[in-house]
Amino acid sequence: MTPQDIHEVLAASEFFKGFDADDIEKVAAICEVRACEAGGILFQQGDLGEQLFIICDGLVHLERSMSFGNRKGNVVIETLGKSRVLGCWSTLINRPHIVMSTAVCQRPTNVLVMQGVRLRALMTSNIPLGFNILERLCYLLRDRIQAAYGALDKI
């Protein structure tokens, strides 16, 4: 994936849509590309959450392992496709966080990966950009919490 491709993925993503080109370039500079096969795991419940992911293409289930007495299983919290974002806690709290779900690729998937510590450094070095990213992170968390409650209602 070329730097221009990374720029285009960021600009089209739900998270960075509407950001100006200069800010997109700053974010693109801290992105890495990761490929994951169908059935592959981006992160697993219990891991340290140190990254933010943007799906370039593919499909990811965000799942949570549940245990109700002798009943155990996984609940799909949300299905995420192209341009969707997952992960983020380490960016907000400036330390590793234990991930509360597992991200399972349902088909071959490519993602952009940002280390939370690098994204936070960018946010603190450019306050207007940092505020815009923080606002988007808050929306992301709100949406994820709503999705989790919706998944629990189905149990």
PDB file of C-alpha atoms in Angstrom:
ATOM      1  CA  MET A   1       0.000   0.000   0.000  1.00  0.00           C
ATOM      2  CA  THR A   2       1.457   3.382  -1.023  1.00  0.00           C
ATOM      3  CA  PRO A   3       1.484   6.519   1.155  1.00  0.00           C
ATOM      4  CA  GLN A   4      -1.219   7.927  -1.145  1.00  0.00           C
ATOM      5  CA  ASP A   5      -3.359   4.812  -0.533  1.00  0.00           C
ATOM      6  CA  ILE A   6      -2.973   5.282   3.235  1.00  0.00           C
ATOM      7  CA  HIS A   7      -3.996   8.928   2.881  1.00  0.00           C
ATOM      8  CA  GLU A   8      -7.093   7.924   0.881  1.00  0.00           C
ATOM      9  CA  VAL A   9      -8.112   5.245   3.400  1.00  0.00           C
ATOM     10  CA  LEU A  10      -7.791   7.731   6.275  1.00  0.00           C
ATOM     11  CA  ALA A  11      -9.683  10.494   4.455  1.00  0.00           C
ATOM     12  CA  ALA A  12     -12.540   8.092   3.619  1.00  0.00           C
ATOM     13  CA  SER A  13     -12.742   6.534   7.091  1.00  0.00           C
ATOM     14  CA  GLU A  14     -15.635   7.280   9.419  1.00  0.00           C
ATOM     15  CA  PHE A  15     -13.101   8.509  11.938  1.00  0.00           C
ATOM     16  CA  PHE A  16     -11.030  10.997   9.918  1.00  0.00           C
ATOM     17  CA  LYS A  17     -13.639  12.074   7.342  1.00  0.00           C
ATOM     18  CA  GLY A  18     -13.646  15.867   7.111  1.00  0.00           C
ATOM     19  CA  PHE A  19     -10.122  16.366   8.485  1.00  0.00           C
ATOM     20  CA  ASP A  20      -7.961  18.637   6.327  1.00  0.00           C
ATOM     21  CA  ALA A  21      -5.259  17.159   4.099  1.00  0.00           C
ATOM     22  CA  ASP A  22      -2.384  18.395   6.290  1.00  0.00           C
ATOM     23  CA  ASP A  23      -3.825  16.667   9.362  1.00  0.00           C
ATOM     24  CA  ILE A  24      -4.453  13.478   7.385  1.00  0.00           C
ATOM     25  CA  GLU A  25      -0.787  13.524   6.296  1.00  0.00           C
ATOM     26  CA  LYS A  26       0.359  13.809   9.911  1.00  0.00           C
ATOM     27  CA  VAL A  27      -1.771  10.831  10.885  1.00  0.00           C
ATOM     28  CA  ALA A  28      -0.704   8.841   7.803  1.00  0.00           C
ATOM     29  CA  ALA A  29       2.921   9.224   8.887  1.00  0.00           C
ATOM     30  CA  ILE A  30       2.294   7.084  11.995  1.00  0.00           C
ATOM     31  CA  CYS A  31       0.290   4.345  10.241  1.00  0.00           C
ATOM     32  CA  GLU A  32       1.442   0.839   9.402  1.00  0.00           C
ATOM     33  CA  VAL A  33      -0.413  -1.627   7.191  1.00  0.00           C
ATOM     34  CA  ARG A  34      -1.246  -5.097   8.484  1.00  0.00           C
ATOM     35  CA  ALA A  35      -2.807  -7.973   6.535  1.00  0.00           C
ATOM     36  CA  CYS A  36      -4.867 -10.611   8.304  1.00  0.00           C
ATOM     37  CA  GLU A  37      -6.273 -13.828   6.864  1.00  0.00           C
ATOM     38  CA  ALA A  38      -9.849 -15.025   7.394  1.00  0.00           C
ATOM     39  CA  GLY A  39     -10.081 -16.334  10.947  1.00  0.00           C
ATOM     40  CA  GLY A  40      -7.110 -14.225  12.024  1.00  0.00           C
ATOM     41  CA  ILE A  41      -7.168 -12.195  15.224  1.00  0.00           C
ATOM     42  CA  LEU A  42      -6.292  -8.473  15.313  1.00  0.00           C
ATOM     43  CA  PHE A  43      -6.463  -8.428  19.100  1.00  0.00           C
ATOM     44  CA  GLN A  44      -7.852 -10.744  21.739  1.00  0.00           C
ATOM     45  CA  GLN A  45      -9.871 -10.175  24.879  1.00  0.00           C
ATOM     46  CA  GLY A  46      -7.363  -9.854  27.719  1.00  0.00           C
ATOM     47  CA  ASP A  47      -4.564  -8.447  25.526  1.00  0.00           C
ATOM     48  CA  LEU A  48      -3.091  -5.020  26.153  1.00  0.00           C
ATOM     49  CA  GLY A  49      -4.947  -2.508  23.971  1.00  0.00           C
ATOM     50  CA  GLU A  50      -2.175  -0.361  22.584  1.00  0.00           C
ATOM     51  CA  GLN A  51      -3.359   0.283  19.021  1.00  0.00           C
ATOM     52  CA  LEU A  52      -6.048   1.926  16.936  1.00  0.00           C
ATOM     53  CA  PHE A  53      -7.134   0.099  13.750  1.00  0.00           C
ATOM     54  CA  ILE A  54      -8.877   1.328  10.609  1.00  0.00           C
ATOM     55  CA  ILE A  55     -10.233  -1.310   8.247  1.00  0.00           C
ATOM     56  CA  CYS A  56      -9.019  -0.747   4.672  1.00  0.00           C
ATOM     57  CA  ASP A  57     -10.971  -3.705   3.332  1.00  0.00           C
ATOM     58  CA  GLY A  58     -12.413  -6.901   4.737  1.00  0.00           C
ATOM     59  CA  LEU A  59     -14.790  -7.696   7.577  1.00  0.00           C
ATOM     60  CA  VAL A  60     -14.177  -7.974  11.319  1.00  0.00           C
ATOM     61  CA  HIS A  61     -16.385  -9.294  14.110  1.00  0.00           C
ATOM     62  CA  LEU A  62     -15.897  -7.629  17.455  1.00  0.00           C
ATOM     63  CA  GLU A  63     -16.706 -10.420  19.940  1.00  0.00           C
ATOM     64  CA  ARG A  64     -16.812 -10.826  23.696  1.00  0.00           C
ATOM     65  CA  SER A  65     -16.459 -14.128  25.537  1.00  0.00           C
ATOM     66  CA  MET A  66     -19.230 -14.531  28.084  1.00  0.00           C
ATOM     67  CA  SER A  67     -19.883 -16.931  30.924  1.00  0.00           C
ATOM     68  CA  PHE A  68     -23.264 -17.374  32.607  1.00  0.00           C
ATOM     69  CA  GLY A  69     -22.803 -20.128  35.130  1.00  0.00           C
ATOM     70  CA  ASN A  70     -22.248 -23.301  33.131  1.00  0.00           C
ATOM     71  CA  ARG A  71     -23.128 -21.573  29.827  1.00  0.00           C
ATOM     72  CA  LYS A  72     -20.186 -20.122  27.940  1.00  0.00           C
ATOM     73  CA  GLY A  73     -19.842 -18.618  24.499  1.00  0.00           C
ATOM     74  CA  ASN A  74     -19.054 -15.605  22.361  1.00  0.00           C
ATOM     75  CA  VAL A  75     -21.340 -12.692  21.603  1.00  0.00           C
ATOM     76  CA  VAL A  76     -20.788 -10.607  18.468  1.00  0.00           C
ATOM     77  CA  ILE A  77     -20.870  -7.014  19.635  1.00  0.00           C
ATOM     78  CA  GLU A  78     -20.554  -5.530  16.174  1.00  0.00           C
ATOM     79  CA  THR A  79     -19.599  -6.391  12.605  1.00  0.00           C
ATOM     80  CA  LEU A  80     -17.191  -3.873  11.122  1.00  0.00           C
ATOM     81  CA  GLY A  81     -16.264  -3.361   7.484  1.00  0.00           C
ATOM     82  CA  LYS A  82     -14.376  -0.938   5.276  1.00  0.00           C
ATOM     83  CA  SER A  83     -13.542   2.449   6.842  1.00  0.00           C
ATOM     84  CA  ARG A  84     -14.613   1.402  10.357  1.00  0.00           C
ATOM     85  CA  VAL A  85     -12.393   1.915  13.391  1.00  0.00           C
ATOM     86  CA  LEU A  86     -11.643  -0.266  16.407  1.00  0.00           C
ATOM     87  CA  GLY A  87      -9.394  -0.038  19.426  1.00  0.00           C
ATOM     88  CA  CYS A  88      -8.472   3.211  21.169  1.00  0.00           C
ATOM     89  CA  TRP A  89      -8.261   3.058  24.963  1.00  0.00           C
ATOM     90  CA  SER A  90      -4.493   3.453  25.217  1.00  0.00           C
ATOM     91  CA  THR A  91      -4.731   6.691  23.259  1.00  0.00           C
ATOM     92  CA  LEU A  92      -7.185   8.127  25.751  1.00  0.00           C
ATOM     93  CA  ILE A  93      -5.648   7.034  29.034  1.00  0.00           C
ATOM     94  CA  ASN A  94      -1.951   7.152  28.100  1.00  0.00           C
ATOM     95  CA  ARG A  95      -1.251   3.635  29.316  1.00  0.00           C
ATOM     96  CA  PRO A  96      -1.943   0.099  28.163  1.00  0.00           C
ATOM     97  CA  HIS A  97      -5.465  -1.110  28.759  1.00  0.00           C
ATOM     98  CA  ILE A  98      -6.786  -4.664  28.918  1.00  0.00           C
ATOM     99  CA  VAL A  99      -8.931  -5.235  25.828  1.00  0.00           C
ATOM    100  CA  MET A 100     -12.494  -6.265  26.606  1.00  0.00           C
ATOM    101  CA  SER A 101     -13.247  -7.971  23.274  1.00  0.00           C
ATOM    102  CA  THR A 102     -11.677  -9.949  20.438  1.00  0.00           C
ATOM    103  CA  ALA A 103     -11.443  -8.742  16.823  1.00  0.00           C
ATOM    104  CA  VAL A 104     -11.782 -11.706  14.435  1.00  0.00           C
ATOM    105  CA  CYS A 105     -11.326 -11.247  10.682  1.00  0.00           C
ATOM    106  CA  GLN A 106     -14.181 -12.907   8.815  1.00  0.00           C
ATOM    107  CA  ARG A 107     -12.398 -12.730   5.455  1.00  0.00           C
ATOM    108  CA  PRO A 108      -8.964 -11.536   4.349  1.00  0.00           C
ATOM    109  CA  THR A 109      -8.658  -8.062   5.865  1.00  0.00           C
ATOM    110  CA  ASN A 110      -6.181  -5.204   5.606  1.00  0.00           C
ATOM    111  CA  VAL A 111      -5.999  -2.616   8.350  1.00  0.00           C
ATOM    112  CA  LEU A 112      -4.093   0.538   9.130  1.00  0.00           C
ATOM    113  CA  VAL A 113      -2.539   0.320  12.585  1.00  0.00           C
ATOM    114  CA  MET A 114      -1.553   3.256  14.774  1.00  0.00           C
ATOM    115  CA  GLN A 115       0.295   2.788  18.031  1.00  0.00           C
ATOM    116  CA  GLY A 116      -1.709   4.578  20.725  1.00  0.00           C
ATOM    117  CA  VAL A 117       1.382   6.203  22.187  1.00  0.00           C
ATOM    118  CA  ARG A 118       2.306   7.702  18.804  1.00  0.00           C
ATOM    119  CA  LEU A 119      -1.225   8.926  18.155  1.00  0.00           C
ATOM    120  CA  ARG A 120      -1.372  10.504  21.609  1.00  0.00           C
ATOM    121  CA  ALA A 121       1.987  12.241  21.011  1.00  0.00           C
ATOM    122  CA  LEU A 122       0.584  13.672  17.780  1.00  0.00           C
ATOM    123  CA  MET A 123      -2.560  14.793  19.622  1.00  0.00           C
ATOM    124  CA  THR A 124      -0.636  16.566  22.384  1.00  0.00           C
ATOM    125  CA  SER A 125       1.787  18.243  19.985  1.00  0.00           C
ATOM    126  CA  ASN A 126      -1.063  19.708  17.895  1.00  0.00           C
ATOM    127  CA  ILE A 127      -3.911  20.726  20.214  1.00  0.00           C
ATOM    128  CA  PRO A 128      -6.562  21.506  17.533  1.00  0.00           C
ATOM    129  CA  LEU A 129      -5.876  18.171  15.802  1.00  0.00           C
ATOM    130  CA  GLY A 130      -5.760  16.443  19.186  1.00  0.00           C
ATOM    131  CA  PHE A 131      -9.145  17.843  20.175  1.00  0.00           C
ATOM    132  CA  ASN A 132     -10.703  16.682  16.890  1.00  0.00           C
ATOM    133  CA  ILE A 133      -9.298  13.181  17.378  1.00  0.00           C
ATOM    134  CA  LEU A 134     -10.403  13.108  21.023  1.00  0.00           C
ATOM    135  CA  GLU A 135     -13.918  14.080  19.997  1.00  0.00           C
ATOM    136  CA  ARG A 136     -13.989  11.250  17.434  1.00  0.00           C
ATOM    137  CA  LEU A 137     -12.670   8.800  20.049  1.00  0.00           C
ATOM    138  CA  CYS A 138     -15.552   9.786  22.339  1.00  0.00           C
ATOM    139  CA  TYR A 139     -18.068   9.093  19.565  1.00  0.00           C
ATOM    140  CA  LEU A 140     -16.370   5.769  18.874  1.00  0.00           C
ATOM    141  CA  LEU A 141     -16.617   4.767  22.539  1.00  0.00           C
ATOM    142  CA  ARG A 142     -20.270   5.822  22.698  1.00  0.00           C
ATOM    143  CA  ASP A 143     -21.084   3.729  19.635  1.00  0.00           C
ATOM    144  CA  ARG A 144     -19.182   0.710  20.968  1.00  0.00           C
ATOM    145  CA  ILE A 145     -20.950   0.883  24.349  1.00  0.00           C
ATOM    146  CA  GLN A 146     -24.324   1.106  22.602  1.00  0.00           C
ATOM    147  CA  ALA A 147     -23.412  -1.893  20.429  1.00  0.00           C
ATOM    148  CA  ALA A 148     -22.364  -3.884  23.504  1.00  0.00           C
ATOM    149  CA  TYR A 149     -25.663  -3.169  25.254  1.00  0.00           C
ATOM    150  CA  GLY A 150     -27.505  -4.165  22.078  1.00  0.00           C
ATOM    151  CA  ALA A 151     -25.588  -7.454  21.958  1.00  0.00           C
ATOM    152  CA  LEU A 152     -26.409  -8.157  25.612  1.00  0.00           C
ATOM    153  CA  ASP A 153     -30.107  -7.620  24.904  1.00  0.00           C
ATOM    154  CA  LYS A 154     -29.960 -10.557  22.471  1.00  0.00           C
ATOM    155  CA  ILE A 155     -28.745 -13.004  25.117  1.00  0.00           C
TER     156      ILE A 155
END
